[in-house]
């Protein structure tokens, strides 16, 4: 898929998206990094309902392609790496749903489009925290302009901390 001129759109998560989200979360390439689909779909639904996350289904060229959310890392005690981040720095999480859409530049494309909306809303910087072993995600995030700024190691493994600043984003737009 040539992604240069492909349109990306975002649709807020609604209850009628939950079966599709569950199916995507059940795909091996998503489940490996996101965990139990039953638990994750509840976390997404509840997080969107409470405003804890701002979740969207993203569409590429009109087709549902994945899930993306923003959240405020500094508000979560369970993310010790985020305690020093300012409250205006959003975190982002993303996955590509259909397996046939992986490895085609879709995540980078969606991240750039989503970053544009977050920067337009005033974010000075955006962070993302992939598992350091998720090489596919790390490459996609780097392609979208994110650069490493640290890592966090705990009992669950090694998390790579990556950021995209508004200045860097604007320089490469």
mmCIF file of C-alpha atoms in Angstrom:
data_model
loop_
_atom_site.group_PDB
_atom_site.id
_atom_site.type_symbol
_atom_site.label_atom_id
_atom_site.label_comp_id
_atom_site.label_asym_id
_atom_site.label_seq_id
_atom_site.Cartn_x
_atom_site.Cartn_y
_atom_site.Cartn_z
ATOM 1 C CA UNK A 1 0.000 0.000 0.000
ATOM 2 C CA UNK A 2 1.487 3.302 -1.044
ATOM 3 C CA UNK A 3 0.705 5.524 1.929
ATOM 4 C CA UNK A 4 1.930 8.891 0.607
ATOM 5 C CA UNK A 5 -1.445 10.301 -0.412
ATOM 6 C CA UNK A 6 -3.771 7.985 1.540
ATOM 7 C CA UNK A 7 -6.435 9.671 3.657
ATOM 8 C CA UNK A 8 -6.662 8.785 7.376
ATOM 9 C CA UNK A 9 -9.816 9.520 9.357
ATOM 10 C CA UNK A 10 -10.764 8.968 12.978
ATOM 11 C CA UNK A 11 -14.074 7.847 14.471
ATOM 12 C CA UNK A 12 -14.694 7.892 18.222
ATOM 13 C CA UNK A 13 -15.074 4.435 19.695
ATOM 14 C CA UNK A 14 -18.725 3.506 20.167
ATOM 15 C CA UNK A 15 -20.396 0.371 21.489
ATOM 16 C CA UNK A 16 -20.967 -0.954 17.987
ATOM 17 C CA UNK A 17 -17.160 -1.004 17.478
ATOM 18 C CA UNK A 18 -16.602 -3.382 20.403
ATOM 19 C CA UNK A 19 -17.059 -6.661 18.444
ATOM 20 C CA UNK A 20 -14.565 -5.474 15.810
ATOM 21 C CA UNK A 21 -12.127 -4.353 18.521
ATOM 22 C CA UNK A 22 -12.452 -7.729 20.232
ATOM 23 C CA UNK A 23 -11.772 -9.533 16.949
ATOM 24 C CA UNK A 24 -8.698 -7.380 16.324
ATOM 25 C CA UNK A 25 -7.456 -7.828 19.898
ATOM 26 C CA UNK A 26 -7.762 -11.595 19.351
ATOM 27 C CA UNK A 27 -5.402 -11.513 16.364
ATOM 28 C CA UNK A 28 -1.976 -12.959 17.339
ATOM 29 C CA UNK A 29 -0.067 -9.840 16.207
ATOM 30 C CA UNK A 30 -2.162 -7.679 18.579
ATOM 31 C CA UNK A 31 -2.703 -10.100 21.442
ATOM 32 C CA UNK A 32 1.038 -10.647 21.842
ATOM 33 C CA UNK A 33 1.480 -7.032 22.962
ATOM 34 C CA UNK A 34 -1.949 -6.004 24.280
ATOM 35 C CA UNK A 35 -2.941 -9.094 26.261
ATOM 36 C CA UNK A 36 -6.283 -10.778 26.901
ATOM 37 C CA UNK A 37 -8.880 -9.505 24.398
ATOM 38 C CA UNK A 38 -11.766 -9.822 26.876
ATOM 39 C CA UNK A 39 -9.977 -7.626 29.425
ATOM 40 C CA UNK A 40 -8.629 -5.160 26.885
ATOM 41 C CA UNK A 41 -11.965 -4.484 25.191
ATOM 42 C CA UNK A 42 -13.482 -3.726 28.620
ATOM 43 C CA UNK A 43 -10.569 -1.387 29.427
ATOM 44 C CA UNK A 44 -11.052 0.407 26.110
ATOM 45 C CA UNK A 45 -14.834 0.668 26.552
ATOM 46 C CA UNK A 46 -14.605 1.848 30.153
ATOM 47 C CA UNK A 47 -11.667 4.183 29.493
ATOM 48 C CA UNK A 48 -13.514 5.859 26.638
ATOM 49 C CA UNK A 49 -16.726 6.115 28.699
ATOM 50 C CA UNK A 50 -14.971 7.776 31.655
ATOM 51 C CA UNK A 51 -12.696 9.991 29.578
ATOM 52 C CA UNK A 52 -9.611 8.231 30.906
ATOM 53 C CA UNK A 53 -8.643 7.668 27.270
ATOM 54 C CA UNK A 54 -9.729 9.308 24.061
ATOM 55 C CA UNK A 55 -10.128 6.292 21.780
ATOM 56 C CA UNK A 56 -10.705 6.114 18.037
ATOM 57 C CA UNK A 57 -11.066 3.617 15.258
ATOM 58 C CA UNK A 58 -8.893 4.903 12.469
ATOM 59 C CA UNK A 59 -9.703 4.386 8.834
ATOM 60 C CA UNK A 60 -7.207 4.337 5.998
ATOM 61 C CA UNK A 61 -8.617 4.996 2.535
ATOM 62 C CA UNK A 62 -12.079 4.508 4.049
ATOM 63 C CA UNK A 63 -11.354 1.069 5.553
ATOM 64 C CA UNK A 64 -11.219 0.393 9.328
ATOM 65 C CA UNK A 65 -7.543 -0.215 9.995
ATOM 66 C CA UNK A 66 -6.969 -0.094 13.743
ATOM 67 C CA UNK A 67 -7.349 1.534 17.110
ATOM 68 C CA UNK A 68 -5.554 4.585 18.490
ATOM 69 C CA UNK A 69 -5.955 6.362 21.819
ATOM 70 C CA UNK A 70 -4.494 9.265 23.705
ATOM 71 C CA UNK A 71 -4.230 9.466 27.480
ATOM 72 C CA UNK A 72 -2.414 11.507 30.115
ATOM 73 C CA UNK A 73 0.538 9.466 31.451
ATOM 74 C CA UNK A 74 1.217 11.807 34.385
ATOM 75 C CA UNK A 75 -2.160 10.830 35.873
ATOM 76 C CA UNK A 76 -1.224 7.134 36.300
ATOM 77 C CA UNK A 77 0.651 5.931 39.357
ATOM 78 C CA UNK A 78 1.052 2.514 37.688
ATOM 79 C CA UNK A 79 3.314 4.168 35.077
ATOM 80 C CA UNK A 80 6.250 5.289 37.267
ATOM 81 C CA UNK A 81 8.227 6.446 34.228
ATOM 82 C CA UNK A 82 5.555 9.098 33.600
ATOM 83 C CA UNK A 83 5.526 10.782 37.000
ATOM 84 C CA UNK A 84 7.705 13.688 35.869
ATOM 85 C CA UNK A 85 5.849 14.374 32.614
ATOM 86 C CA UNK A 86 3.789 17.572 32.499
ATOM 87 C CA UNK A 87 0.008 17.187 32.353
ATOM 88 C CA UNK A 88 -0.132 18.625 28.837
ATOM 89 C CA UNK A 89 1.939 15.767 27.361
ATOM 90 C CA UNK A 90 -0.344 13.059 25.987
ATOM 91 C CA UNK A 91 0.593 9.438 25.588
ATOM 92 C CA UNK A 92 -0.530 7.467 22.568
ATOM 93 C CA UNK A 93 -1.249 3.775 22.060
ATOM 94 C CA UNK A 94 -2.026 2.170 18.707
ATOM 95 C CA UNK A 95 -2.523 -1.142 17.007
ATOM 96 C CA UNK A 96 -3.273 -2.234 13.466
ATOM 97 C CA UNK A 97 -6.287 -4.559 13.444
ATOM 98 C CA UNK A 98 -6.398 -6.505 10.171
ATOM 99 C CA UNK A 99 -3.236 -8.632 9.869
ATOM 100 C CA UNK A 100 -3.045 -7.947 6.139
ATOM 101 C CA UNK A 101 -2.524 -4.242 6.912
ATOM 102 C CA UNK A 102 0.602 -4.779 9.028
ATOM 103 C CA UNK A 103 4.023 -3.996 7.632
ATOM 104 C CA UNK A 104 2.670 -1.511 5.086
ATOM 105 C CA UNK A 105 3.296 1.839 6.760
ATOM 106 C CA UNK A 106 -0.242 2.153 8.114
ATOM 107 C CA UNK A 107 0.766 2.712 11.768
ATOM 108 C CA UNK A 108 3.225 5.475 10.864
ATOM 109 C CA UNK A 109 0.649 7.142 8.652
ATOM 110 C CA UNK A 110 -2.041 6.989 11.350
ATOM 111 C CA UNK A 111 0.359 8.225 14.042
ATOM 112 C CA UNK A 112 1.360 11.251 11.957
ATOM 113 C CA UNK A 113 -2.289 12.142 11.298
ATOM 114 C CA UNK A 114 -3.187 11.681 14.977
ATOM 115 C CA UNK A 115 -0.144 13.696 16.098
ATOM 116 C CA UNK A 116 -1.318 16.549 13.905
ATOM 117 C CA UNK A 117 -4.622 16.685 15.831
ATOM 118 C CA UNK A 118 -2.876 16.485 19.224
ATOM 119 C CA UNK A 119 -0.430 19.251 18.320
ATOM 120 C CA UNK A 120 -3.274 21.386 16.940
ATOM 121 C CA UNK A 121 -4.979 20.968 20.334
ATOM 122 C CA UNK A 122 -1.896 22.360 22.102
ATOM 123 C CA UNK A 123 0.280 19.362 23.001
ATOM 124 C CA UNK A 124 3.952 20.396 23.094
ATOM 125 C CA UNK A 125 5.160 16.803 22.909
ATOM 126 C CA UNK A 126 3.683 13.300 22.524
ATOM 127 C CA UNK A 127 5.030 10.124 24.119
ATOM 128 C CA UNK A 128 4.603 6.458 23.279
ATOM 129 C CA UNK A 129 5.852 3.501 25.316
ATOM 130 C CA UNK A 130 6.297 0.302 23.309
ATOM 131 C CA UNK A 131 7.724 -2.884 24.720
ATOM 132 C CA UNK A 132 11.383 -2.710 23.670
ATOM 133 C CA UNK A 133 11.026 -6.186 22.158
ATOM 134 C CA UNK A 134 8.260 -5.071 19.794
ATOM 135 C CA UNK A 135 10.638 -4.227 16.955
ATOM 136 C CA UNK A 136 7.857 -3.763 14.399
ATOM 137 C CA UNK A 137 6.196 -1.093 16.559
ATOM 138 C CA UNK A 138 9.470 0.646 17.370
ATOM 139 C CA UNK A 139 10.301 0.875 13.636
ATOM 140 C CA UNK A 140 6.816 2.222 12.835
ATOM 141 C CA UNK A 141 7.026 4.843 15.580
ATOM 142 C CA UNK A 142 10.497 5.908 14.428
ATOM 143 C CA UNK A 143 9.186 6.200 10.855
ATOM 144 C CA UNK A 144 6.448 8.502 12.213
ATOM 145 C CA UNK A 145 9.142 10.713 13.779
ATOM 146 C CA UNK A 146 9.284 9.431 17.361
ATOM 147 C CA UNK A 147 12.753 9.195 18.919
ATOM 148 C CA UNK A 148 13.856 7.347 22.079
ATOM 149 C CA UNK A 149 14.309 9.445 25.207
ATOM 150 C CA UNK A 150 14.653 6.739 27.835
ATOM 151 C CA UNK A 151 13.655 3.314 28.983
ATOM 152 C CA UNK A 152 11.926 1.767 31.938
ATOM 153 C CA UNK A 153 12.783 -1.686 33.232
ATOM 154 C CA UNK A 154 10.579 -3.497 35.735
ATOM 155 C CA UNK A 155 9.220 -6.987 36.429
ATOM 156 C CA UNK A 156 7.114 -6.928 33.258
ATOM 157 C CA UNK A 157 10.087 -6.184 30.999
ATOM 158 C CA UNK A 158 11.765 -3.303 29.222
ATOM 159 C CA UNK A 159 9.735 -0.361 27.950
ATOM 160 C CA UNK A 160 11.231 1.973 25.384
ATOM 161 C CA UNK A 161 10.126 5.568 25.908
ATOM 162 C CA UNK A 162 9.777 7.554 22.685
ATOM 163 C CA UNK A 163 8.708 11.123 21.984
ATOM 164 C CA UNK A 164 7.699 13.390 19.156
ATOM 165 C CA UNK A 165 7.977 17.115 19.800
ATOM 166 C CA UNK A 166 5.827 19.685 18.070
ATOM 167 C CA UNK A 167 8.982 21.386 16.736
ATOM 168 C CA UNK A 168 10.294 18.173 15.198
ATOM 169 C CA UNK A 169 6.873 17.312 13.793
ATOM 170 C CA UNK A 170 6.504 20.723 12.137
ATOM 171 C CA UNK A 171 10.047 20.514 10.755
ATOM 172 C CA UNK A 172 9.193 17.256 8.989
ATOM 173 C CA UNK A 173 5.678 18.107 7.792
#
